[in-house]
């Protein structure tokens, strides 16, 4: 329920990894320019569908939040829209066009609540890197209280505080990534610096990871899998320090291994699919994906992109 498919050649190269394992995905709108109008939305959905062929794949693309998303813009297209994604300005890749004054977002939220359009949020401030998400929890609290009927998704939660906040309001949900479930700061910089583990929000402490694991492994009904797979070229990762982990090729195999190691394989299906279908009220095409126990080695790179877990041996794979 959170993936970056990008544009043009990158879109065509990375989409099959997602479409092979999933029947649909929330495809984020932080393209250049962002998907910030109904026209761009229609075009981007069509491009994703074409890139996913021959798989039947449903893109759920939230519009990029801006103050121009008025009732006049949103209401006529409501039936085919999915939601709206809010990025505070400058907090992550391609978010320069995001919101700089949170005080001004309320008229749009009011319309969204009225139209029952979900709000997806990159919940970080511009503060110290490890505190950005903790500092943003107050904003979630304010929005959830002010708009009690608005469904709000805290994207890619990474902290004890966000995990604890989840049950404070009925209308607040969360996605959790693979990398925040599996790794900690030590995997990023405890040994040799690993630029392919660098993402926003930054991977945090063992305590934070434990809180996420508890949520996910308990089968919490408000928690959805959102990989935040975010491809950048190897050059951009190594020389520009681009934030984002490319996990798309390894998602289901790694999740299966993680759930199996924690004796929770029976909860995998709900985490990757059922919870999201209920929370977002979506009905993607039906498809059965078969996971088999068979070892394979993750390639060092896919074209110009280095995946997370490059070179590692995984124990599960997607069959067929
Ligand atoms: C994402 C990207 O590259 O688009 N980067 C990231 O570090 N996760 C954007 C985002 O979801 O923050
Ligand atoms: Zn993302």
XYZ file of C-alpha atoms and ligand atoms in Angstrom:
333
model
C 0.000 0.000 0.000
C 2.921 2.352 -0.674
C 5.236 2.095 -3.657
C 7.104 4.469 -5.944
C 6.954 3.462 -9.594
C 8.427 6.681 -11.046
C 8.072 7.620 -14.745
C 9.170 6.741 -18.270
C 11.915 4.078 -18.507
C 12.154 3.678 -14.739
C 8.377 3.097 -14.556
C 8.556 0.471 -17.278
C 11.533 -1.234 -15.614
C 10.293 -1.405 -12.024
C 6.507 -1.889 -12.358
C 6.709 -5.603 -13.318
C 8.396 -6.434 -9.980
C 5.373 -5.084 -8.152
C 2.714 -6.325 -10.589
C 4.079 -9.855 -10.441
C 3.576 -10.105 -6.679
C 0.577 -7.850 -6.085
C -2.789 -7.272 -7.794
C -2.791 -3.619 -6.885
C -0.769 -1.007 -5.050
C -0.915 2.506 -3.727
C 1.426 4.207 -6.209
C 2.784 7.447 -4.845
C 2.375 10.733 -6.747
C 5.805 12.328 -6.097
C 6.748 12.248 -9.750
C 8.207 15.243 -11.603
C 5.911 17.111 -11.949
C 3.744 15.594 -9.203
C 0.398 13.914 -9.910
C -1.552 16.912 -8.655
C -4.531 17.166 -11.007
C -7.277 14.846 -12.211
C -5.828 14.983 -15.741
C -2.389 13.881 -14.576
C -4.004 11.257 -12.388
C -5.851 9.686 -15.319
C -2.700 9.708 -17.415
C -0.504 8.240 -14.673
C -2.968 5.419 -13.910
C -3.033 4.531 -17.624
C 0.786 4.558 -17.799
C 1.042 2.246 -14.778
C -1.515 -0.192 -16.182
C 0.375 -0.304 -19.484
C 3.700 -0.857 -17.696
C 2.164 -3.711 -15.663
C 1.000 -5.737 -18.669
C 0.427 -8.656 -19.005
C -0.583 -8.555 -15.331
C -3.996 -7.195 -14.411
C -2.908 -4.596 -11.897
C -4.888 -1.865 -10.176
C -3.009 1.362 -9.408
C -4.364 3.369 -6.472
C -2.787 6.777 -6.947
C -3.385 9.440 -4.297
C -3.330 13.006 -5.633
C -0.383 15.122 -4.472
C -1.799 17.473 -1.822
C -2.009 21.194 -2.585
C -4.353 23.984 -1.670
C -5.934 23.984 -5.136
C -7.694 20.660 -4.467
C -11.076 22.294 -3.985
C -14.521 20.735 -4.026
C -14.851 21.822 -7.668
C -11.762 19.782 -8.556
C -12.381 16.718 -6.384
C -16.144 16.184 -6.371
C -16.724 15.536 -10.098
C -13.970 12.876 -10.122
C -14.725 11.399 -6.689
C -15.855 7.995 -7.967
C -12.530 7.200 -9.601
C -10.190 8.979 -7.181
C -8.429 7.045 -4.417
C -7.220 9.646 -1.932
C -4.746 12.466 -1.371
C -1.111 12.265 -0.206
C 0.267 15.036 1.943
C 3.985 15.787 1.944
C 5.341 18.540 4.179
C 7.597 20.578 1.854
C 11.175 19.336 1.551
C 11.012 16.320 3.880
C 11.724 13.680 1.223
C 12.441 12.934 -2.463
C 10.489 15.213 -4.837
C 8.498 16.887 -2.073
C 9.520 20.477 -2.851
C 5.949 21.216 -3.994
C 4.586 19.955 -0.686
C 2.850 21.834 2.110
C 4.831 24.555 3.894
C 2.099 25.869 6.177
C 0.108 23.176 7.901
C -2.348 25.798 9.149
C -3.602 26.229 5.593
C -4.519 22.625 4.827
C -7.832 22.509 6.653
C -10.179 23.671 3.855
C -8.970 20.778 1.666
C -9.258 18.294 4.551
C -12.791 19.479 5.132
C -13.732 18.703 1.532
C -11.955 15.349 1.686
C -13.817 14.377 4.838
C -17.049 15.319 3.137
C -16.239 13.276 0.043
C -14.840 10.397 2.136
C -11.441 10.608 0.411
C -8.619 9.111 2.526
C -5.637 11.235 3.552
C -2.215 9.604 3.309
C 0.595 11.409 5.104
C 4.364 11.482 5.065
C 4.467 12.378 8.755
C 7.805 14.038 9.391
C 8.805 17.547 10.467
C 11.941 19.345 9.303
C 13.562 18.721 12.705
C 16.468 16.523 13.783
C 16.449 13.404 11.593
C 15.658 10.912 14.364
C 12.928 13.009 15.919
C 11.013 14.050 12.807
C 8.334 11.408 13.051
C 7.936 11.673 16.842
C 7.533 15.440 16.446
C 4.838 14.982 13.827
C 2.557 12.857 16.027
C 0.983 16.041 17.405
C -0.042 17.027 13.882
C -1.712 13.639 13.369
C -3.514 14.119 16.655
C -4.799 17.541 15.657
C -6.008 16.397 12.229
C -7.643 13.240 13.585
C -9.521 15.233 16.246
C -10.563 18.042 13.933
C -11.745 15.690 11.176
C -13.057 12.600 12.999
C -14.571 11.090 9.858
C -11.483 11.530 7.700
C -9.535 8.272 7.247
C -5.873 9.075 7.882
C -2.939 6.820 7.057
C 0.376 7.393 8.801
C 2.738 6.207 6.085
C 5.812 4.069 6.774
C 5.739 4.424 10.569
C 9.144 3.904 12.155
C 8.886 4.753 15.858
C 7.525 3.575 19.206
C 5.557 6.827 19.398
C 3.744 6.425 16.069
C 2.972 2.776 16.878
C 1.525 3.788 20.252
C -0.510 6.582 18.679
C -2.331 4.262 16.292
C -5.100 3.330 18.716
C -5.757 6.825 20.005
C -8.217 7.619 17.203
C -10.584 5.359 15.327
C -9.835 7.114 12.046
C -6.052 6.629 12.103
C -4.314 3.764 10.255
C -0.707 2.967 9.373
C 1.544 1.340 6.828
C 4.766 -0.445 7.766
C 7.621 -1.174 5.345
C 9.743 -4.280 5.027
C 12.970 -2.441 5.801
C 11.663 -0.812 8.994
C 10.511 -4.265 10.159
C 13.780 -6.018 9.403
C 16.545 -3.497 10.005
C 17.904 -0.894 12.403
C 20.344 2.012 12.197
C 23.186 -0.467 12.560
C 22.396 -1.955 9.157
C 22.701 1.522 7.654
C 25.851 2.740 9.385
C 26.865 0.397 12.211
C 29.470 -1.251 10.021
C 30.303 -0.077 6.534
C 27.986 2.718 5.373
C 25.253 1.127 3.251
C 23.671 3.803 1.049
C 21.022 1.356 -0.202
C 19.483 1.280 3.286
C 19.139 5.049 3.399
C 15.527 6.210 3.295
C 13.056 8.662 4.788
C 11.991 8.164 7.495
C 15.409 6.946 8.550
C 15.608 3.379 9.920
C 15.644 3.587 13.708
C 16.544 1.751 16.919
C 15.946 -1.864 17.991
C 13.275 -0.549 20.380
C 11.432 1.209 17.569
C 11.686 -1.877 15.390
C 10.335 -4.045 18.197
C 7.258 -1.825 18.480
C 6.592 -2.200 14.743
C 7.110 -5.953 14.920
C 4.624 -6.242 17.784
C 1.994 -4.361 15.796
C 2.484 -6.356 12.620
C 2.889 -9.819 14.144
C -0.160 -9.336 16.374
C -2.223 -8.908 13.200
C -3.304 -5.410 14.179
C -6.324 -4.628 11.965
C -5.290 -0.998 11.330
C -1.847 -1.886 10.021
C -1.185 -2.459 6.326
C 1.907 -3.462 4.450
C 3.338 -0.523 2.485
C 6.770 -1.325 1.115
C 7.808 2.234 0.227
C 9.947 0.595 -2.434
C 11.613 3.697 -3.876
C 14.033 3.071 -6.744
C 16.946 5.383 -7.499
C 19.847 4.621 -9.816
C 23.026 3.315 -8.221
C 24.729 6.572 -9.219
C 22.050 8.688 -7.523
C 22.304 6.558 -4.372
C 26.085 6.599 -4.213
C 26.905 10.101 -5.377
C 23.840 12.231 -4.629
C 22.756 10.443 -1.459
C 19.216 9.870 -2.745
C 16.801 8.559 -0.067
C 14.779 5.441 -0.821
C 15.173 1.640 -0.617
C 14.391 -0.512 -3.654
C 12.736 -3.570 -2.157
C 10.149 -4.453 -4.830
C 11.856 -7.645 -6.114
C 12.210 -9.220 -2.659
C 9.039 -8.222 -0.851
C 6.947 -11.366 -0.556
C 9.944 -13.717 -0.148
C 11.361 -11.568 2.671
C 7.988 -11.133 4.337
C 7.313 -14.872 4.181
C 10.663 -15.552 5.818
C 10.053 -12.929 8.505
C 6.533 -14.171 9.323
C 7.724 -17.774 9.296
C 10.584 -17.018 11.680
C 8.032 -15.507 14.038
C 5.546 -18.341 13.690
C 2.992 -16.043 12.125
C 2.679 -17.143 8.482
C -1.093 -17.265 8.933
C -1.080 -13.465 9.391
C 0.796 -12.599 6.210
C -2.235 -12.508 3.904
C -4.126 -10.013 6.079
C -1.083 -7.767 6.458
C -0.338 -7.530 2.740
C -3.895 -7.449 1.474
C -7.060 -7.963 3.556
C -6.599 -5.083 5.977
C -6.009 -2.630 3.150
C -9.027 -3.794 1.178
C -11.221 -3.195 4.207
C -9.663 0.109 5.277
C -9.591 1.648 1.799
C -12.761 -0.138 0.575
C -11.084 -1.265 -2.615
C -11.715 -4.454 -4.575
C -8.687 -5.252 -6.721
C -8.790 -8.108 -9.250
C -8.512 -11.566 -7.650
C -5.291 -13.475 -8.115
C -3.553 -16.219 -6.166
C 0.183 -15.768 -5.685
C 2.047 -18.933 -4.778
C 5.077 -18.736 -2.514
C 7.358 -21.762 -2.483
C 10.252 -22.685 -0.234
C 13.228 -22.543 -2.590
C 16.490 -20.682 -2.192
C 17.641 -18.008 -4.634
C 20.241 -15.286 -4.576
C 19.148 -11.679 -4.957
C 21.030 -10.243 -7.979
C 23.607 -7.507 -7.298
C 21.605 -5.104 -9.441
C 18.566 -4.866 -11.674
C 19.781 -2.700 -14.544
C 20.997 0.514 -12.924
C 19.258 -0.149 -9.582
C 20.731 -1.959 -6.580
C 18.049 -3.709 -4.502
C 18.009 -4.068 -0.740
C 19.423 -7.519 0.147
C 21.583 -7.620 -3.000
C 23.664 -10.801 -3.012
C 21.768 -12.415 -0.132
C 20.270 -15.877 -0.254
C 16.512 -15.921 0.396
C 14.537 -19.003 1.387
C 11.205 -18.278 -0.300
C 10.322 -17.302 -3.815
C 7.280 -16.409 -5.845
C 6.443 -19.407 -8.025
C 5.749 -19.269 -11.753
C 10.798 8.141 -1.327
C 11.192 8.422 -2.796
O 12.353 8.183 -3.154
O 10.327 8.826 -3.567
N 12.002 8.104 -0.551
C 12.163 7.522 0.661
O 13.235 7.668 1.239
N 11.230 6.790 1.220
C 9.832 9.159 -0.853
C 9.184 8.846 0.461
O 8.273 8.023 0.554
O 9.589 9.437 1.470
Zn 7.346 6.632 -0.127
